[in-house]
Amino acid sequence: MDVLQATPGASVISEPIAQKPDRFSVTVSKPIPHNFDLGNLLLNDFNPLPPSPSPALLASTARECAQSLINQLLTTCPISTTSSSDVLMTLPPSTTPLPREKPLPAEKKATKWEKFAAKKGIKDKKRGEGKMVFDEDKGEWVPKWGYKGRNKEGEGEWIVEVDEKKEKERQEEGTGKTVRGEGRRERKEKVRRGERKQRANDRRGRKGAAGV
């Protein structure tokens, strides 16, 4: 610090004036041109360094690489402005394949049904089909299941055909079951059977994966 004598018996302390650093050049010239992958914001510098580079040399080389990458982005990539005055730069597709962060997932074990279908050549017809089906009686498209679904067809009819043999068996059982609820019971039982089979397939799949 410099001490300046202003008046007798008084002193002022003056801070040294900091000099502005020299501006670095934005032009980068290397014996071996840099290689770019702008899609990954990657620059490869193949110019060799001395065996024991100094920290100053490493800092200077890093600055030149960053400047060269910025120059390439500004002169190659299209720049646009949005309605909110945001500036966007569109990067080209990347050319350097990057490794996966995590390993490939293990192959999913085929379920019992999938093995059977593959053996018999059965194709899953449900895939690729929509959730609607055309009802020729109504002349309109109706859902396959759910509210007013095709799977509930006949449950809302005001008159139902009765099988005398089955009706007699229901009366003998004395459970209070009616012919109108028979379709609903069969549909719910079918859903429960499917859920039981699905749980059994999941258990077999987990056991198979644990044994690998």
CSV table of N, CA and C in Angstrom, one decimal, residues 34-193:
chain,number,residue,atom,x,y,z
A,34,HIS,N,-8.6,-28.7,-34.7
A,34,HIS,CA,-9.4,-29.4,-33.8
A,34,HIS,C,-10.5,-30.2,-34.5
A,35,ASN,N,-11.0,-31.3,-33.8
A,35,ASN,CA,-12.0,-32.1,-34.3
A,35,ASN,C,-13.3,-31.8,-33.4
A,36,PHE,N,-14.5,-31.6,-34.1
A,36,PHE,CA,-15.6,-31.2,-33.3
A,36,PHE,C,-16.8,-32.3,-33.5
A,37,ASP,N,-17.5,-32.4,-32.4
A,37,ASP,CA,-18.8,-33.1,-32.4
A,37,ASP,C,-19.8,-32.1,-31.7
A,38,LEU,N,-20.4,-31.2,-32.5
A,38,LEU,CA,-21.2,-30.2,-31.9
A,38,LEU,C,-22.4,-30.7,-31.2
A,39,GLY,N,-22.9,-31.8,-31.7
A,39,GLY,CA,-24.1,-32.4,-31.1
A,39,GLY,C,-23.9,-32.8,-29.6
A,40,ASN,N,-22.7,-33.1,-29.2
A,40,ASN,CA,-22.4,-33.4,-27.9
A,40,ASN,C,-21.6,-32.3,-27.2
A,41,LEU,N,-21.4,-31.2,-27.9
A,41,LEU,CA,-20.6,-30.1,-27.4
A,41,LEU,C,-19.2,-30.6,-27.1
A,42,LEU,N,-18.6,-31.3,-28.0
A,42,LEU,CA,-17.3,-32.0,-27.8
A,42,LEU,C,-16.3,-31.5,-28.7
A,43,LEU,N,-15.1,-31.2,-28.2
A,43,LEU,CA,-13.9,-30.8,-29.0
A,43,LEU,C,-12.8,-31.8,-28.7
A,44,ASN,N,-12.1,-32.3,-29.7
A,44,ASN,CA,-11.0,-33.2,-29.5
A,44,ASN,C,-9.7,-32.4,-30.0
A,45,ASP,N,-8.8,-32.3,-29.1
A,45,ASP,CA,-7.5,-31.6,-29.4
A,45,ASP,C,-6.4,-32.6,-29.5
A,46,PHE,N,-5.9,-32.9,-30.7
A,46,PHE,CA,-4.9,-33.9,-30.9
A,46,PHE,C,-3.5,-33.3,-30.9
A,47,ASN,N,-3.3,-32.0,-30.5
A,47,ASN,CA,-2.0,-31.4,-30.4
A,47,ASN,C,-1.3,-31.9,-29.1
A,48,PRO,N,-0.1,-32.5,-29.2
A,48,PRO,CA,0.5,-33.1,-28.0
A,48,PRO,C,1.0,-32.0,-27.1
A,49,LEU,N,1.0,-32.3,-25.8
A,49,LEU,CA,1.6,-31.5,-24.8
A,49,LEU,C,2.9,-32.0,-24.3
A,50,PRO,N,3.7,-31.1,-23.7
A,50,PRO,CA,5.0,-31.6,-23.2
A,50,PRO,C,4.8,-32.6,-22.1
A,51,PRO,N,5.9,-33.4,-21.8
A,51,PRO,CA,5.7,-34.4,-20.7
A,51,PRO,C,5.2,-33.9,-19.4
A,52,SER,N,5.7,-32.7,-19.0
A,52,SER,CA,5.3,-32.2,-17.7
A,52,SER,C,4.8,-30.7,-17.9
A,53,PRO,N,3.6,-30.6,-18.4
A,53,PRO,CA,3.1,-29.2,-18.7
A,53,PRO,C,2.8,-28.5,-17.4
A,54,SER,N,3.1,-27.2,-17.5
A,54,SER,CA,2.9,-26.3,-16.3
A,54,SER,C,1.4,-26.0,-16.2
A,55,PRO,N,1.0,-25.6,-15.0
A,55,PRO,CA,-0.5,-25.2,-14.8
A,55,PRO,C,-0.9,-24.1,-15.7
A,56,ALA,N,0.0,-23.2,-16.0
A,56,ALA,CA,-0.3,-22.0,-16.9
A,56,ALA,C,-0.5,-22.5,-18.3
A,57,LEU,N,0.3,-23.5,-18.7
A,57,LEU,CA,0.1,-24.1,-20.1
A,57,LEU,C,-1.2,-24.8,-20.2
A,58,LEU,N,-1.6,-25.6,-19.1
A,58,LEU,CA,-2.8,-26.3,-19.1
A,58,LEU,C,-4.0,-25.4,-19.2
A,59,ALA,N,-3.9,-24.3,-18.4
A,59,ALA,CA,-5.0,-23.3,-18.4
A,59,ALA,C,-5.2,-22.6,-19.7
A,60,SER,N,-4.0,-22.3,-20.4
A,60,SER,CA,-4.1,-21.6,-21.7
A,60,SER,C,-4.6,-22.6,-22.7
A,61,THR,N,-4.2,-23.9,-22.7
A,61,THR,CA,-4.7,-24.8,-23.7
A,61,THR,C,-6.3,-25.0,-23.5
A,62,ALA,N,-6.7,-25.1,-22.2
A,62,ALA,CA,-8.1,-25.3,-22.0
A,62,ALA,C,-8.9,-24.1,-22.5
A,63,ARG,N,-8.4,-22.8,-22.3
A,63,ARG,CA,-9.1,-21.6,-22.7
A,63,ARG,C,-9.1,-21.6,-24.3
A,64,GLU,N,-8.1,-22.0,-24.9
A,64,GLU,CA,-8.1,-22.0,-26.4
A,64,GLU,C,-9.1,-23.1,-26.9
A,65,CYS,N,-9.2,-24.2,-26.3
A,65,CYS,CA,-10.1,-25.2,-26.7
A,65,CYS,C,-11.6,-24.7,-26.5
A,66,ALA,N,-11.8,-24.1,-25.4
A,66,ALA,CA,-13.2,-23.5,-25.2
A,66,ALA,C,-13.5,-22.5,-26.2
A,67,GLN,N,-12.5,-21.6,-26.5
A,67,GLN,CA,-12.7,-20.5,-27.4
A,67,GLN,C,-13.0,-21.1,-28.8
A,68,SER,N,-12.2,-22.1,-29.2
A,68,SER,CA,-12.4,-22.8,-30.5
A,68,SER,C,-13.8,-23.4,-30.6
A,69,LEU,N,-14.3,-24.1,-29.6
A,69,LEU,CA,-15.6,-24.7,-29.6
A,69,LEU,C,-16.7,-23.6,-29.7
A,70,ILE,N,-16.5,-22.5,-29.0
A,70,ILE,CA,-17.5,-21.4,-29.1
A,70,ILE,C,-17.5,-20.8,-30.5
A,71,ASN,N,-16.3,-20.6,-31.1
A,71,ASN,CA,-16.2,-20.1,-32.5
A,71,ASN,C,-17.0,-21.0,-33.4
A,72,GLN,N,-16.8,-22.3,-33.3
A,72,GLN,CA,-17.4,-23.3,-34.2
A,72,GLN,C,-18.9,-23.3,-34.1
A,73,LEU,N,-19.4,-23.2,-32.8
A,73,LEU,CA,-20.8,-23.1,-32.6
A,73,LEU,C,-21.4,-21.9,-33.3
A,74,LEU,N,-20.8,-20.7,-33.1
A,74,LEU,CA,-21.4,-19.5,-33.6
A,74,LEU,C,-21.3,-19.4,-35.1
A,75,THR,N,-20.4,-20.1,-35.7
A,75,THR,CA,-20.2,-19.9,-37.2
A,75,THR,C,-20.9,-21.1,-37.9
A,76,THR,N,-21.3,-22.1,-37.2
A,76,THR,CA,-21.9,-23.3,-37.9
A,76,THR,C,-23.4,-23.5,-37.6
A,77,CYS,N,-23.8,-23.4,-36.3
A,77,CYS,CA,-25.1,-23.7,-35.9
A,77,CYS,C,-26.1,-22.5,-36.1
A,78,PRO,N,-27.3,-22.8,-36.6
A,78,PRO,CA,-28.3,-21.8,-36.8
A,78,PRO,C,-28.8,-21.2,-35.5
A,79,ILE,N,-29.0,-19.9,-35.4
A,79,ILE,CA,-29.4,-19.2,-34.2
A,79,ILE,C,-30.8,-18.6,-34.5
A,80,SER,N,-31.7,-18.8,-33.7
A,80,SER,CA,-33.1,-18.2,-33.9
A,80,SER,C,-33.5,-17.5,-32.6
A,81,THR,N,-34.6,-16.7,-32.7
A,81,THR,CA,-35.1,-15.9,-31.6
A,81,THR,C,-36.6,-16.3,-31.5
A,82,THR,N,-37.1,-16.5,-30.2
A,82,THR,CA,-38.5,-16.9,-30.0
A,82,THR,C,-39.3,-15.6,-29.8
A,83,SER,N,-40.6,-15.8,-29.7
A,83,SER,CA,-41.5,-14.6,-29.5
A,83,SER,C,-41.2,-13.9,-28.2
A,84,SER,N,-40.7,-14.6,-27.2
A,84,SER,CA,-40.3,-14.0,-25.9
A,84,SER,C,-38.9,-13.5,-25.8
A,85,SER,N,-38.3,-13.3,-27.0
A,85,SER,CA,-36.9,-12.8,-27.2
A,85,SER,C,-35.9,-13.7,-26.6
A,86,ASP,N,-36.2,-15.0,-26.5
A,86,ASP,CA,-35.1,-16.0,-26.1
A,86,ASP,C,-34.3,-16.4,-27.3
A,87,VAL,N,-33.0,-16.5,-27.2
A,87,VAL,CA,-32.1,-16.9,-28.2
A,87,VAL,C,-31.9,-18.4,-28.2
A,88,LEU,N,-32.1,-19.1,-29.3
A,88,LEU,CA,-32.0,-20.6,-29.3
A,88,LEU,C,-30.9,-20.9,-30.4
A,89,MET,N,-30.2,-21.9,-30.1
A,89,MET,CA,-29.2,-22.4,-31.0
A,89,MET,C,-29.5,-23.9,-31.3
A,90,THR,N,-29.6,-24.3,-32.5
A,90,THR,CA,-30.0,-25.6,-32.9
A,90,THR,C,-28.7,-26.4,-33.2
A,91,LEU,N,-28.5,-27.5,-32.4
A,91,LEU,CA,-27.3,-28.3,-32.5
A,91,LEU,C,-27.5,-29.4,-33.6
A,92,PRO,N,-26.4,-29.7,-34.3
A,92,PRO,CA,-26.6,-30.8,-35.3
A,92,PRO,C,-26.6,-32.2,-34.6
A,93,PRO,N,-27.0,-33.2,-35.3
A,93,PRO,CA,-26.9,-34.6,-34.6
A,93,PRO,C,-25.5,-34.9,-34.2
A,94,SER,N,-25.4,-35.6,-33.1
A,94,SER,CA,-24.1,-36.0,-32.6
A,94,SER,C,-23.5,-37.1,-33.4
A,95,THR,N,-22.2,-37.2,-33.5
A,95,THR,CA,-21.5,-38.2,-34.3
A,95,THR,C,-20.7,-39.1,-33.4
A,96,THR,N,-20.6,-38.9,-32.1
A,96,THR,CA,-19.8,-39.7,-31.2
A,96,THR,C,-20.7,-40.6,-30.4
A,97,PRO,N,-20.6,-41.9,-30.5
A,97,PRO,CA,-21.5,-42.8,-29.7
A,97,PRO,C,-21.0,-42.7,-28.3
A,98,LEU,N,-21.9,-42.5,-27.4
A,98,LEU,CA,-21.6,-42.4,-25.9
A,98,LEU,C,-22.0,-43.7,-25.3
A,99,PRO,N,-21.2,-44.2,-24.3
A,99,PRO,CA,-21.6,-45.4,-23.6
A,99,PRO,C,-22.8,-45.2,-22.7
A,100,ARG,N,-23.5,-46.3,-22.4
A,100,ARG,CA,-24.7,-46.3,-21.5
A,100,ARG,C,-24.3,-46.0,-20.1
A,101,GLU,N,-25.1,-45.2,-19.4
A,101,GLU,CA,-24.9,-45.0,-18.0
A,101,GLU,C,-25.0,-46.2,-17.2
A,102,LYS,N,-26.0,-47.1,-17.5
A,102,LYS,CA,-26.3,-48.3,-16.8
A,102,LYS,C,-26.2,-49.5,-17.7
A,103,PRO,N,-26.0,-50.7,-17.2
A,103,PRO,CA,-26.0,-51.9,-18.0
A,103,PRO,C,-27.3,-52.1,-18.7
A,104,LEU,N,-27.3,-52.9,-19.7
A,104,LEU,CA,-28.6,-53.3,-20.4
A,104,LEU,C,-29.5,-54.1,-19.5
A,105,PRO,N,-30.8,-53.8,-19.5
A,105,PRO,CA,-31.6,-54.6,-18.6
A,105,PRO,C,-31.7,-56.1,-19.0
A,106,ALA,N,-31.9,-56.9,-18.0
A,106,ALA,CA,-31.9,-58.4,-18.2
A,106,ALA,C,-33.1,-58.7,-19.1
A,107,GLU,N,-32.9,-59.7,-19.9
A,107,GLU,CA,-34.0,-60.1,-20.8
A,107,GLU,C,-35.2,-60.7,-20.0
A,108,LYS,N,-36.4,-60.2,-20.3
A,108,LYS,CA,-37.6,-60.6,-19.6
A,108,LYS,C,-37.9,-62.0,-19.9
A,109,LYS,N,-38.2,-62.8,-18.9
A,109,LYS,CA,-38.5,-64.2,-19.1
A,109,LYS,C,-39.9,-64.3,-19.7
A,110,ALA,N,-40.1,-65.3,-20.6
A,110,ALA,CA,-41.4,-65.5,-21.2
A,110,ALA,C,-42.3,-66.2,-20.3
A,111,THR,N,-43.6,-65.8,-20.3
A,111,THR,CA,-44.5,-66.4,-19.4
A,111,THR,C,-44.9,-67.7,-20.0
A,112,LYS,N,-45.7,-68.5,-19.2
A,112,LYS,CA,-46.1,-69.8,-19.6
A,112,LYS,C,-47.0,-69.7,-20.9
A,113,TRP,N,-47.9,-68.7,-20.9
A,113,TRP,CA,-48.7,-68.5,-22.1
A,113,TRP,C,-47.9,-68.1,-23.3
A,114,GLU,N,-46.9,-67.2,-23.2
A,114,GLU,CA,-46.0,-66.8,-24.3
A,114,GLU,C,-45.3,-68.0,-24.9
A,115,LYS,N,-44.8,-68.9,-24.0
A,115,LYS,CA,-44.1,-70.1,-24.5
A,115,LYS,C,-45.0,-71.0,-25.2
A,116,PHE,N,-46.2,-71.1,-24.7
A,116,PHE,CA,-47.2,-72.0,-25.4
A,116,PHE,C,-47.6,-71.4,-26.7
A,117,ALA,N,-47.8,-70.1,-26.7
A,117,ALA,CA,-48.3,-69.4,-28.0
A,117,ALA,C,-47.2,-69.5,-29.0
A,118,ALA,N,-45.9,-69.3,-28.6
A,118,ALA,CA,-44.8,-69.4,-29.6
A,118,ALA,C,-44.7,-70.8,-30.1
A,119,LYS,N,-44.9,-71.8,-29.3
A,119,LYS,CA,-44.8,-73.2,-29.7
A,119,LYS,C,-45.9,-73.6,-30.7
A,120,LYS,N,-47.1,-73.0,-30.4
A,120,LYS,CA,-48.3,-73.4,-31.3
A,120,LYS,C,-48.4,-72.4,-32.4
A,121,GLY,N,-47.6,-71.3,-32.5
A,121,GLY,CA,-47.8,-70.3,-33.5
A,121,GLY,C,-49.0,-69.4,-33.4
A,122,ILE,N,-49.4,-69.2,-32.1
A,122,ILE,CA,-50.6,-68.3,-31.8
A,122,ILE,C,-50.1,-66.9,-31.8
A,123,LYS,N,-50.8,-66.0,-32.5
A,123,LYS,CA,-50.5,-64.6,-32.4
A,123,LYS,C,-51.5,-63.9,-31.6
A,124,ASP,N,-51.0,-62.8,-30.9
A,124,ASP,CA,-51.9,-62.0,-30.0
A,124,ASP,C,-52.7,-61.1,-30.9
A,125,LYS,N,-54.0,-61.4,-31.0
A,125,LYS,CA,-54.8,-60.5,-31.8
A,125,LYS,C,-55.2,-59.2,-31.2
A,126,LYS,N,-55.1,-59.2,-29.8
A,126,LYS,CA,-55.5,-58.0,-29.1
A,126,LYS,C,-54.6,-56.8,-29.4
A,127,ARG,N,-53.3,-57.1,-29.7
A,127,ARG,CA,-52.4,-56.0,-29.9
A,127,ARG,C,-52.7,-55.4,-31.3
A,128,GLY,N,-52.7,-54.1,-31.4
A,128,GLY,CA,-52.9,-53.4,-32.6
A,128,GLY,C,-54.4,-53.1,-32.9
A,129,GLU,N,-55.3,-53.7,-32.1
A,129,GLU,CA,-56.7,-53.5,-32.3
A,129,GLU,C,-57.1,-52.4,-31.3
A,130,GLY,N,-58.2,-51.7,-31.7
A,130,GLY,CA,-58.7,-50.6,-30.9
A,130,GLY,C,-59.6,-51.1,-29.7
A,131,LYS,N,-60.1,-50.2,-28.9
A,131,LYS,CA,-60.9,-50.5,-27.8
A,131,LYS,C,-62.4,-50.5,-28.2
A,132,MET,N,-62.7,-50.2,-29.5
A,132,MET,CA,-64.1,-50.1,-29.9
A,132,MET,C,-64.4,-51.2,-30.9
A,133,VAL,N,-65.6,-51.7,-31.0
A,133,VAL,CA,-66.0,-52.7,-31.9
A,133,VAL,C,-67.4,-52.2,-32.5
A,134,PHE,N,-67.6,-52.6,-33.7
A,134,PHE,CA,-68.9,-52.1,-34.4
A,134,PHE,C,-70.0,-53.1,-34.0
A,135,ASP,N,-71.1,-52.6,-33.5
A,135,ASP,CA,-72.3,-53.4,-33.1
A,135,ASP,C,-73.3,-53.3,-34.3
A,136,GLU,N,-73.4,-54.4,-35.0
A,136,GLU,CA,-74.3,-54.4,-36.2
A,136,GLU,C,-75.8,-54.2,-35.8
A,137,ASP,N,-76.2,-54.7,-34.7
A,137,ASP,CA,-77.6,-54.6,-34.3
A,137,ASP,C,-77.9,-53.1,-34.0
A,138,LYS,N,-77.0,-52.4,-33.3
A,138,LYS,CA,-77.2,-51.0,-33.0
A,138,LYS,C,-76.8,-50.1,-34.1
A,139,GLY,N,-75.9,-50.5,-35.0
A,139,GLY,CA,-75.4,-49.7,-36.0
A,139,GLY,C,-74.4,-48.6,-35.6
A,140,GLU,N,-73.7,-48.9,-34.5
A,140,GLU,CA,-72.7,-47.9,-34.0
A,140,GLU,C,-71.6,-48.6,-33.3
A,141,TRP,N,-70.5,-47.8,-33.0
A,141,TRP,CA,-69.3,-48.4,-32.4
A,141,TRP,C,-69.6,-48.3,-30.9
A,142,VAL,N,-69.2,-49.4,-30.2
A,142,VAL,CA,-69.4,-49.6,-28.8
A,142,VAL,C,-68.1,-50.1,-28.2
A,143,PRO,N,-67.8,-49.8,-26.9
A,143,PRO,CA,-66.6,-50.3,-26.3
A,143,PRO,C,-66.6,-51.8,-26.2
A,144,LYS,N,-65.4,-52.4,-26.2
A,144,LYS,CA,-65.4,-53.9,-26.0
A,144,LYS,C,-65.7,-54.3,-24.6
A,145,TRP,N,-65.3,-53.4,-23.6
A,145,TRP,CA,-65.5,-53.7,-22.2
A,145,TRP,C,-65.8,-52.4,-21.5
A,146,GLY,N,-66.1,-52.5,-20.2
A,146,GLY,CA,-66.4,-51.3,-19.4
A,146,GLY,C,-67.8,-50.9,-19.5
A,147,TYR,N,-68.1,-49.6,-19.3
A,147,TYR,CA,-69.4,-49.0,-19.3
A,147,TYR,C,-70.1,-49.2,-20.7
A,148,LYS,N,-71.2,-49.9,-20.8
A,148,LYS,CA,-71.9,-50.2,-22.0
A,148,LYS,C,-71.0,-51.0,-23.0
A,149,GLY,N,-70.2,-51.8,-22.4
A,149,GLY,CA,-69.3,-52.6,-23.2
A,149,GLY,C,-69.9,-53.8,-23.8
A,150,ARG,N,-69.3,-54.3,-24.9
A,150,ARG,CA,-69.8,-55.5,-25.6
A,150,ARG,C,-69.8,-56.7,-24.7
A,151,ASN,N,-68.9,-56.8,-23.7
A,151,ASN,CA,-68.9,-58.0,-22.9
A,151,ASN,C,-70.1,-58.0,-21.9
A,152,LYS,N,-70.9,-56.9,-21.8
A,152,LYS,CA,-72.1,-56.9,-21.0
A,152,LYS,C,-73.3,-57.1,-21.8
A,153,GLU,N,-73.1,-57.5,-23.0
A,153,GLU,CA,-74.3,-57.7,-23.9
A,153,GLU,C,-75.3,-58.7,-23.4
A,154,GLY,N,-76.6,-58.3,-23.3
A,154,GLY,CA,-77.7,-59.1,-22.8
A,154,GLY,C,-78.0,-58.9,-21.4
A,155,GLU,N,-77.2,-58.2,-20.6
A,155,GLU,CA,-77.4,-58.1,-19.2
A,155,GLU,C,-78.6,-57.1,-19.0
A,156,GLY,N,-78.8,-56.1,-19.9
A,156,GLY,CA,-79.8,-55.1,-19.7
A,156,GLY,C,-81.1,-55.3,-20.4
A,157,GLU,N,-81.2,-56.5,-21.0
A,157,GLU,CA,-82.4,-56.8,-21.8
A,157,GLU,C,-83.6,-56.9,-20.9
A,158,TRP,N,-84.8,-56.5,-21.3
A,158,TRP,CA,-86.0,-56.5,-20.5
A,158,TRP,C,-86.6,-57.9,-20.5
A,159,ILE,N,-86.2,-58.7,-21.4
A,159,ILE,CA,-86.7,-60.1,-21.4
A,159,ILE,C,-85.5,-61.0,-21.6
A,160,VAL,N,-85.4,-62.1,-20.9
A,160,VAL,CA,-84.3,-63.0,-20.9
A,160,VAL,C,-84.8,-64.4,-21.1
A,161,GLU,N,-84.1,-65.1,-22.0
A,161,GLU,CA,-84.5,-66.5,-22.2
A,161,GLU,C,-84.0,-67.4,-21.1
A,162,VAL,N,-84.9,-68.3,-20.6
A,162,VAL,CA,-84.6,-69.1,-19.4
A,162,VAL,C,-84.4,-70.5,-19.8
A,163,ASP,N,-83.3,-71.1,-19.3
A,163,ASP,CA,-83.0,-72.5,-19.5
A,163,ASP,C,-83.7,-73.3,-18.4
A,164,GLU,N,-84.7,-74.1,-18.7
A,164,GLU,CA,-85.5,-74.7,-17.6
A,164,GLU,C,-84.6,-75.6,-16.7
A,165,LYS,N,-83.7,-76.3,-17.3
A,165,LYS,CA,-82.8,-77.2,-16.5
A,165,LYS,C,-82.0,-76.4,-15.5
A,166,LYS,N,-81.3,-75.3,-16.0
A,166,LYS,CA,-80.5,-74.5,-15.1
A,166,LYS,C,-81.3,-73.7,-14.1
A,167,GLU,N,-82.5,-73.3,-14.5
A,167,GLU,CA,-83.4,-72.6,-13.6
A,167,GLU,C,-83.9,-73.5,-12.4
A,168,LYS,N,-84.1,-74.8,-12.8
A,168,LYS,CA,-84.5,-75.7,-11.7
A,168,LYS,C,-83.4,-76.0,-10.8
A,169,GLU,N,-82.1,-76.1,-11.3
A,169,GLU,CA,-81.0,-76.3,-10.4
A,169,GLU,C,-80.8,-75.1,-9.5
A,170,ARG,N,-81.0,-73.9,-10.0
A,170,ARG,CA,-80.8,-72.7,-9.2
A,170,ARG,C,-81.8,-72.7,-8.0
A,171,GLN,N,-83.1,-73.1,-8.4
A,171,GLN,CA,-84.1,-73.1,-7.3
A,171,GLN,C,-83.8,-74.1,-6.3
A,172,GLU,N,-83.3,-75.3,-6.7
A,172,GLU,CA,-82.9,-76.3,-5.7
A,172,GLU,C,-81.8,-75.9,-4.8
A,173,GLU,N,-80.9,-75.1,-5.4
A,173,GLU,CA,-79.7,-74.7,-4.5
A,173,GLU,C,-80.2,-73.7,-3.5
A,174,GLY,N,-81.2,-72.9,-3.8
A,174,GLY,CA,-81.8,-72.0,-2.8
A,174,GLY,C,-80.9,-70.8,-2.4
A,175,THR,N,-80.0,-70.5,-3.3
A,175,THR,CA,-79.0,-69.4,-3.1
A,175,THR,C,-79.6,-68.0,-3.5
A,176,GLY,N,-80.7,-68.0,-4.1
A,176,GLY,CA,-81.3,-66.7,-4.5
A,176,GLY,C,-80.7,-66.2,-5.8
A,177,LYS,N,-79.9,-66.9,-6.5
A,177,LYS,CA,-79.4,-66.5,-7.8
A,177,LYS,C,-80.5,-66.5,-8.9
A,178,THR,N,-80.4,-65.5,-9.8
A,178,THR,CA,-81.3,-65.3,-10.8
A,178,THR,C,-80.6,-65.4,-12.2
A,179,VAL,N,-81.4,-65.7,-13.2
A,179,VAL,CA,-80.9,-65.8,-14.5
A,179,VAL,C,-80.3,-64.5,-15.0
A,180,ARG,N,-80.8,-63.4,-14.5
A,180,ARG,CA,-80.3,-62.1,-15.0
A,180,ARG,C,-78.9,-61.8,-14.5
A,181,GLY,N,-78.6,-62.4,-13.3
A,181,GLY,CA,-77.2,-62.2,-12.8
A,181,GLY,C,-76.2,-63.2,-13.2
A,182,GLU,N,-76.7,-64.2,-14.0
A,182,GLU,CA,-75.8,-65.3,-14.4
A,182,GLU,C,-74.7,-64.7,-15.3
A,183,GLY,N,-75.0,-63.9,-16.2
A,183,GLY,CA,-74.0,-63.3,-17.1
A,183,GLY,C,-72.9,-62.5,-16.4
A,184,ARG,N,-73.4,-61.7,-15.4
A,184,ARG,CA,-72.5,-60.9,-14.6
A,184,ARG,C,-71.6,-61.8,-13.8
A,185,ARG,N,-72.1,-62.8,-13.2
A,185,ARG,CA,-71.3,-63.7,-12.4
A,185,ARG,C,-70.2,-64.4,-13.3
A,186,GLU,N,-70.6,-64.9,-14.4
A,186,GLU,CA,-69.7,-65.5,-15.3
A,186,GLU,C,-68.6,-64.6,-15.7
A,187,ARG,N,-69.0,-63.3,-16.0
A,187,ARG,CA,-68.0,-62.3,-16.5
A,187,ARG,C,-67.0,-62.0,-15.4
A,188,LYS,N,-67.5,-61.9,-14.1
A,188,LYS,CA,-66.6,-61.6,-13.0
A,188,LYS,C,-65.7,-62.8,-12.7
A,189,GLU,N,-66.3,-64.0,-12.8
A,189,GLU,CA,-65.5,-65.2,-12.5
A,189,GLU,C,-64.4,-65.3,-13.6
A,190,LYS,N,-64.7,-65.0,-14.8
A,190,LYS,CA,-63.7,-65.0,-15.9
A,190,LYS,C,-62.5,-64.0,-15.6
A,191,VAL,N,-62.9,-62.9,-15.1
A,191,VAL,CA,-61.8,-61.9,-14.7
A,191,VAL,C,-61.0,-62.4,-13.6
A,192,ARG,N,-61.6,-63.0,-12.6
A,192,ARG,CA,-60.9,-63.5,-11.5
A,192,ARG,C,-59.9,-64.7,-11.9
A,193,ARG,N,-60.4,-65.5,-12.8
A,193,ARG,CA,-59.5,-66.6,-13.3
A,193,ARG,C,-58.3,-66.0,-14.0
